[in-house]
PDB file of C-alpha atoms in Angstrom:
ATOM      1  CA  MET T  97     103.620  16.532  56.613  1.00 57.00           C
ATOM      2  CA  ARG T  98     107.044  16.408  55.065  1.00 55.00           C
ATOM      3  CA  ARG T  99     105.752  18.145  52.005  1.00 60.00           C
ATOM      4  CA  GLN T 100     104.324  20.943  54.156  1.00 61.00           C
ATOM      5  CA  LEU T 101     107.690  21.346  55.901  1.00 49.00           C
ATOM      6  CA  VAL T 102     109.473  21.542  52.564  1.00 46.00           C
ATOM      7  CA  GLN T 103     106.930  24.059  51.270  1.00 55.00           C
ATOM      8  CA  PHE T 104     107.272  26.080  54.467  1.00 45.00           C
ATOM      9  CA  GLY T 105     111.092  25.941  54.130  1.00 45.00           C
ATOM     10  CA  ILE T 106     110.873  27.147  50.532  1.00 47.00           C
ATOM     11  CA  PHE T 107     108.489  29.898  51.616  1.00 43.00           C
ATOM     12  CA  LEU T 108     110.903  31.042  54.355  1.00 40.00           C
ATOM     13  CA  THR T 109     113.834  30.916  51.924  1.00 41.00           C
ATOM     14  CA  GLY T 110     111.836  33.050  49.504  1.00 40.00           C
ATOM     15  CA  LEU T 111     111.020  35.578  52.206  1.00 37.00           C
ATOM     16  CA  THR T 112     114.669  35.693  53.293  1.00 38.00           C
ATOM     17  CA  THR T 113     115.797  36.196  49.690  1.00 36.00           C
ATOM     18  CA  LEU T 114     113.162  38.886  49.205  1.00 36.00           C
ATOM     19  CA  SER T 115     114.268  40.563  52.438  1.00 41.00           C
ATOM     20  CA  LEU T 116     117.934  40.455  51.388  1.00 38.00           C
ATOM     21  CA  ALA T 117     117.062  41.851  47.962  1.00 40.00           C
ATOM     22  CA  HIS T 118     115.060  44.620  49.613  1.00 44.00           C
ATOM     23  CA  SER T 119     118.009  45.327  51.951  1.00 59.00           C
ATOM     24  CA  SER T 120     120.332  45.511  48.934  1.00 75.00           C
ATOM     25  CA  ASP T 121     117.986  48.010  47.298  1.00 88.00           C
ATOM     26  CA  LEU T 122     117.898  50.044  50.503  1.00 88.00           C
ATOM     27  CA  ILE T 123     121.683  49.979  50.783  1.00 90.00           C
ATOM     28  CA  ALA T 124     122.016  51.177  47.188  1.00 92.00           C
ATOM     29  CA  PHE T 125     119.398  53.846  47.884  1.00 92.00           C
ATOM     30  CA  GLY T 126     121.225  54.987  51.031  1.00 91.00           C
ATOM     31  CA  LYS T 127     124.625  55.135  49.346  1.00 91.00           C
ATOM     32  CA  GLU T 128     123.153  57.061  46.427  1.00 93.00           C
ATOM     33  CA  CYS T 129     121.610  59.556  48.837  1.00 92.00           C
ATOM     34  CA  LEU T 130     124.892  59.940  50.734  1.00 91.00           C
ATOM     35  CA  ALA T 131     126.672  60.659  47.448  1.00 92.00           C
ATOM     36  CA  LYS T 132     124.017  63.222  46.495  1.00 93.00           C
ATOM     37  CA  GLU T 133     124.342  64.809  49.915  1.00 92.00           C
ATOM     38  CA  GLU T 134     128.121  65.131  49.519  1.00 92.00           C
ATOM     39  CA  ARG T 135     127.665  66.781  46.103  1.00 93.00           C
ATOM     40  CA  LEU T 136     125.137  69.176  47.647  1.00 93.00           C
ATOM     41  CA  LYS T 137     127.584  70.063  50.427  1.00 92.00           C
ATOM     42  CA  ALA T 138     130.252  70.842  47.818  1.00 91.00           C
ATOM     43  CA  ALA T 139     127.742  72.923  45.837  1.00 90.00           C
ATOM     44  CA  LYS T 140     126.771  74.770  49.039  1.00 91.00           C
ATOM     45  CA  ASP T 141     130.434  75.568  49.718  1.00 91.00           C
ATOM     46  CA  GLU T 142     130.788  76.932  46.172  1.00 89.00           C
ATOM     47  CA  LEU T 143     127.608  78.975  46.637  1.00 88.00           C
ATOM     48  CA  ASP T 144     128.958  80.439  49.879  1.00 89.00           C
ATOM     49  CA  ALA T 145     132.254  81.325  48.173  1.00 87.00           C
ATOM     50  CA  LEU T 146     130.357  82.961  45.311  1.00 84.00           C
ATOM     51  CA  SER T 147     128.285  84.938  47.814  1.00 84.00           C
ATOM     52  CA  LEU T 148     131.435  86.165  49.543  1.00 83.00           C
ATOM     53  CA  SER T 149     132.962  87.127  46.203  1.00 79.00           C
ATOM     54  CA  THR T 150     129.793  89.010  45.239  1.00 77.00           C
ATOM     55  CA  HIS T 151     129.818  90.980  48.482  1.00 75.00           C
ATOM     56  CA  ARG T 152     133.522  91.719  48.080  1.00 76.00           C
ATOM     57  CA  THR T 153     132.890  93.058  44.553  1.00 70.00           C
ATOM     58  CA  GLN T 154     130.096  95.245  45.911  1.00 67.00           C
ATOM     59  CA  GLY T 155     132.514  96.681  48.492  1.00 66.00           C
ATOM     60  CA  GLN T 156     134.971  97.580  45.754  1.00 64.00           C
ATOM     61  CA  THR T 157     132.221  99.487  43.938  1.00 63.00           C
ATOM     62  CA  HIS T 158     131.577 101.561  47.051  1.00 65.00           C
ATOM     63  CA  HIS T 159     135.290 102.330  47.154  1.00 69.00           C
ATOM     64  CA  ALA T 160     135.225 103.675  43.568  1.00 69.00           C
ATOM     65  CA  ARG T 161     132.186 105.830  44.364  1.00 74.00           C
ATOM     66  CA  ASN T 162     133.952 107.206  47.439  1.00 80.00           C
ATOM     67  CA  ASP T 163     136.956 108.089  45.275  1.00 82.00           C
ATOM     68  CA  VAL T 164     134.727 110.089  42.904  1.00 85.00           C
ATOM     69  CA  ASP T 165     133.210 111.952  45.849  1.00 86.00           C
ATOM     70  CA  LEU T 166     136.631 112.782  47.308  1.00 89.00           C
ATOM     71  CA  TYR T 167     137.903 113.968  43.922  1.00 90.00           C
ATOM     72  CA  GLN T 168     134.793 116.144  43.485  1.00 91.00           C
ATOM     73  CA  GLU T 169     135.441 117.786  46.866  1.00 92.00           C
ATOM     74  CA  GLU T 170     139.069 118.435  45.955  1.00 92.00           C
ATOM     75  CA  LYS T 171     137.977 119.812  42.562  1.00 91.00           C
ATOM     76  CA  ALA T 172     135.605 122.266  44.279  1.00 92.00           C
ATOM     77  CA  GLU T 173     138.441 123.492  46.500  1.00 92.00           C
ATOM     78  CA  LEU T 174     140.722 123.933  43.483  1.00 89.00           C
ATOM     79  CA  GLU T 175     137.993 125.842  41.587  1.00 91.00           C
ATOM     80  CA  ALA T 176     137.813 128.318  44.457  1.00 91.00           C
ATOM     81  CA  ILE T 177     141.599 128.733  44.424  1.00 90.00           C
ATOM     82  CA  ILE T 178     141.583 129.173  40.614  1.00 89.00           C
ATOM     83  CA  ALA T 179     138.981 131.934  40.973  1.00 91.00           C
ATOM     84  CA  ASP T 180     141.251 133.687  43.495  1.00 89.00           C
ATOM     85  CA  CYS T 181     144.224 133.230  41.149  1.00 87.00           C
ATOM     86  CA  ALA T 182     142.311 134.729  38.225  1.00 86.00           C
ATOM     87  CA  ALA T 183     141.527 137.774  40.363  1.00 88.00           C
ATOM     88  CA  THR T 184     145.071 138.289  41.691  1.00 89.00           C
ATOM     89  CA  ASP T 185     147.958 136.902  39.613  1.00 85.00           C
ATOM     90  CA  PRO T 186     146.728 134.466  36.891  1.00 84.00           C
ATOM     91  CA  ASN T 187     150.184 133.877  35.352  1.00 87.00           C
ATOM     92  CA  SER T 188     152.079 133.043  38.539  1.00 89.00           C
ATOM     93  CA  ALA T 189     153.769 129.666  38.980  1.00 90.00           C
ATOM     94  CA  TYR T 190     151.407 128.946  41.872  1.00 91.00           C
ATOM     95  CA  CYS T 191     148.338 129.481  39.662  1.00 88.00           C
ATOM     96  CA  HIS T 192     149.828 127.294  36.904  1.00 92.00           C
ATOM     97  CA  GLN T 193     150.416 124.564  39.500  1.00 93.00           C
ATOM     98  CA  ILE T 194     146.802 124.842  40.718  1.00 89.00           C
ATOM     99  CA  ARG T 195     145.470 124.609  37.129  1.00 91.00           C
ATOM    100  CA  TYR T 196     147.673 121.553  36.574  1.00 92.00           C
ATOM    101  CA  GLN T 197     146.276 119.923  39.736  1.00 92.00           C
ATOM    102  CA  TYR T 198     142.763 120.846  38.590  1.00 92.00           C
ATOM    103  CA  ASN T 199     143.335 119.086  35.247  1.00 93.00           C
ATOM    104  CA  GLU T 200     144.722 116.031  37.052  1.00 94.00           C
ATOM    105  CA  ILE T 201     141.680 115.891  39.311  1.00 91.00           C
ATOM    106  CA  ASN T 202     139.369 116.104  36.298  1.00 91.00           C
ATOM    107  CA  TYR T 203     141.244 113.191  34.719  1.00 92.00           C
ATOM    108  CA  LEU T 204     141.047 111.172  37.960  1.00 89.00           C
ATOM    109  CA  ILE T 205     137.323 111.916  38.271  1.00 88.00           C
ATOM    110  CA  GLN T 206     136.714 110.712  34.730  1.00 90.00           C
ATOM    111  CA  ARG T 207     138.771 107.571  35.269  1.00 89.00           C
ATOM    112  CA  ALA T 208     137.096 106.822  38.608  1.00 85.00           C
ATOM    113  CA  LYS T 209     133.647 107.230  37.022  1.00 85.00           C
ATOM    114  CA  GLU T 210     134.590 104.793  34.262  1.00 84.00           C
ATOM    115  CA  GLU T 211     135.900 102.303  36.825  1.00 82.00           C
ATOM    116  CA  SER T 212     132.755 102.758  38.887  1.00 79.00           C
ATOM    117  CA  ILE T 213     130.565 101.991  35.871  1.00 80.00           C
ATOM    118  CA  LYS T 214     132.634  98.896  35.093  1.00 80.00           C
ATOM    119  CA  GLU T 215     132.487  97.761  38.710  1.00 78.00           C
ATOM    120  CA  ILE T 216     128.724  98.294  38.814  1.00 76.00           C
ATOM    121  CA  GLU T 217     128.432  96.060  35.744  1.00 78.00           C
ATOM    122  CA  ASP T 218     130.668  93.485  37.451  1.00 75.00           C
ATOM    123  CA  VAL T 219     128.487  93.590  40.564  1.00 75.00           C
ATOM    124  CA  ASP T 220     125.350  93.178  38.461  1.00 77.00           C
ATOM    125  CA  HIS T 221     126.869  90.174  36.689  1.00 81.00           C
ATOM    126  CA  ALA T 222     128.043  88.713  40.004  1.00 81.00           C
ATOM    127  CA  TYR T 223     124.575  89.079  41.550  1.00 83.00           C
ATOM    128  CA  ILE T 224     122.917  87.537  38.507  1.00 85.00           C
ATOM    129  CA  GLU T 225     125.341  84.611  38.572  1.00 86.00           C
ATOM    130  CA  TYR T 226     124.863  84.190  42.327  1.00 87.00           C
ATOM    131  CA  ASP T 227     121.068  84.238  41.985  1.00 88.00           C
ATOM    132  CA  LEU T 228     121.123  81.646  39.197  1.00 89.00           C
ATOM    133  CA  VAL T 229     123.431  79.348  41.152  1.00 89.00           C
ATOM    134  CA  ARG T 230     121.368  79.843  44.331  1.00 91.00           C
ATOM    135  CA  ILE T 231     118.101  79.006  42.533  1.00 92.00           C
ATOM    136  CA  ASP T 232     119.669  75.905  40.980  1.00 92.00           C
ATOM    137  CA  PHE T 233     121.047  74.820  44.353  1.00 93.00           C
ATOM    138  CA  ASN T 234     117.676  75.308  46.059  1.00 93.00           C
ATOM    139  CA  GLU T 235     115.943  73.214  43.396  1.00 94.00           C
ATOM    140  CA  GLN T 236     118.524  70.440  43.764  1.00 93.00           C
ATOM    141  CA  TYR T 237     118.231  70.574  47.547  1.00 93.00           C
ATOM    142  CA  GLU T 238     114.441  70.339  47.456  1.00 93.00           C
ATOM    143  CA  ALA T 239     114.644  67.368  45.076  1.00 92.00           C
ATOM    144  CA  PHE T 240     117.185  65.727  47.389  1.00 92.00           C
ATOM    145  CA  ILE T 241     114.964  66.230  50.437  1.00 91.00           C
ATOM    146  CA  ALA T 242     111.934  64.852  48.604  1.00 90.00           C
ATOM    147  CA  TYR T 243     113.833  61.782  47.388  1.00 90.00           C
ATOM    148  CA  CYS T 244     116.244  61.038  50.215  1.00 88.00           C
ATOM    149  CA  ARG T 245     114.444  62.209  53.332  1.00 85.00           C
ATOM    150  CA  ASN T 246     110.715  62.507  52.751  1.00 83.00           C
ATOM    151  CA  SER T 247     110.274  59.176  51.007  1.00 86.00           C
ATOM    152  CA  ASP T 248     109.109  55.710  51.964  1.00 89.00           C
ATOM    153  CA  ALA T 249     112.511  54.330  50.969  1.00 89.00           C
ATOM    154  CA  HIS T 250     114.209  56.645  53.495  1.00 89.00           C
ATOM    155  CA  TYR T 251     111.964  55.469  56.305  1.00 89.00           C
ATOM    156  CA  ALA T 252     112.507  51.851  55.238  1.00 89.00           C
ATOM    157  CA  LEU T 253     116.288  52.446  55.315  1.00 88.00           C
ATOM    158  CA  LEU T 254     116.049  53.750  58.867  1.00 87.00           C
ATOM    159  CA  GLN T 255     113.874  50.784  59.913  1.00 90.00           C
ATOM    160  CA  SER T 256     116.146  48.127  58.391  1.00 89.00           C
ATOM    161  CA  PRO T 257     119.027  47.348  60.777  1.00 89.00           C
ATOM    162  CA  THR T 258     121.052  45.673  58.010  1.00 89.00           C
ATOM    163  CA  ALA T 259     120.698  48.518  55.541  1.00 89.00           C
ATOM    164  CA  TYR T 260     121.189  51.213  58.203  1.00 89.00           C
ATOM    165  CA  ALA T 261     124.372  49.542  59.453  1.00 89.00           C
ATOM    166  CA  ALA T 262     125.743  49.212  55.908  1.00 90.00           C
ATOM    167  CA  VAL T 263     125.009  52.818  54.916  1.00 89.00           C
ATOM    168  CA  CYS T 264     125.415  54.710  58.188  1.00 87.00           C
ATOM    169  CA  SER T 265     128.442  52.949  59.651  1.00 87.00           C
ATOM    170  CA  ASN T 266     130.753  55.953  60.129  1.00 87.00           C
ATOM    171  CA  GLU T 267     130.267  59.110  62.200  1.00 87.00           C
ATOM    172  CA  ASN T 268     130.011  61.476  59.213  1.00 85.00           C
ATOM    173  CA  ALA T 269     127.273  59.349  57.681  1.00 84.00           C
ATOM    174  CA  LYS T 270     125.388  59.183  60.991  1.00 85.00           C
ATOM    175  CA  ARG T 271     125.260  63.006  61.084  1.00 88.00           C
ATOM    176  CA  SER T 272     123.934  63.186  57.527  1.00 88.00           C
ATOM    177  CA  ILE T 273     120.375  63.919  56.474  1.00 86.00           C
ATOM    178  CA  THR T 274     120.228  60.491  54.833  1.00 87.00           C
ATOM    179  CA  CYS T 275     120.902  58.668  58.105  1.00 86.00           C
ATOM    180  CA  SER T 276     118.752  60.818  60.362  1.00 83.00           C
ATOM    181  CA  LEU T 277     115.015  60.835  60.853  1.00 74.00           C
ATOM    182  CA  PHE T 278     114.636  64.614  60.861  1.00 66.00           C
TER     183      PHE T 278
END
């Protein structure tokens, strides 16, 4: 009888040790998932900032295109005035001033077109960079969800009071994906 009690005691000690080891694994799992989740939040913030920057760059491109359009309108008005000057008094100071303004507008149009082309290239590069970062983020997020939320270890973490208390002890952790069921 004594031998059976000793064997039963050893068996219970083994189960307790196994349970504590399993809890330690769950705690390590939970802390690893919380760390991954924090890195994903930081990456999401960077992605949002990159998105804002991309949209801001696109707005600047529209500004350059609007400048070209305004300069073209002004150029058309000056061409009409130059035609009138040529018909009336082509060598007057007024006509020289109009031709000077016309040349300035042509220069501004050329410069605005060059800036517009450069800005379009910048927008294209910004969109490409944003898309690459977004795709990478989505892949990392899906891997995180598969590992840290849709796994047996996650459900075991939520079911183990010891592991849950160790990992999800503060309010920020309790609101995390790692510490919530859904």
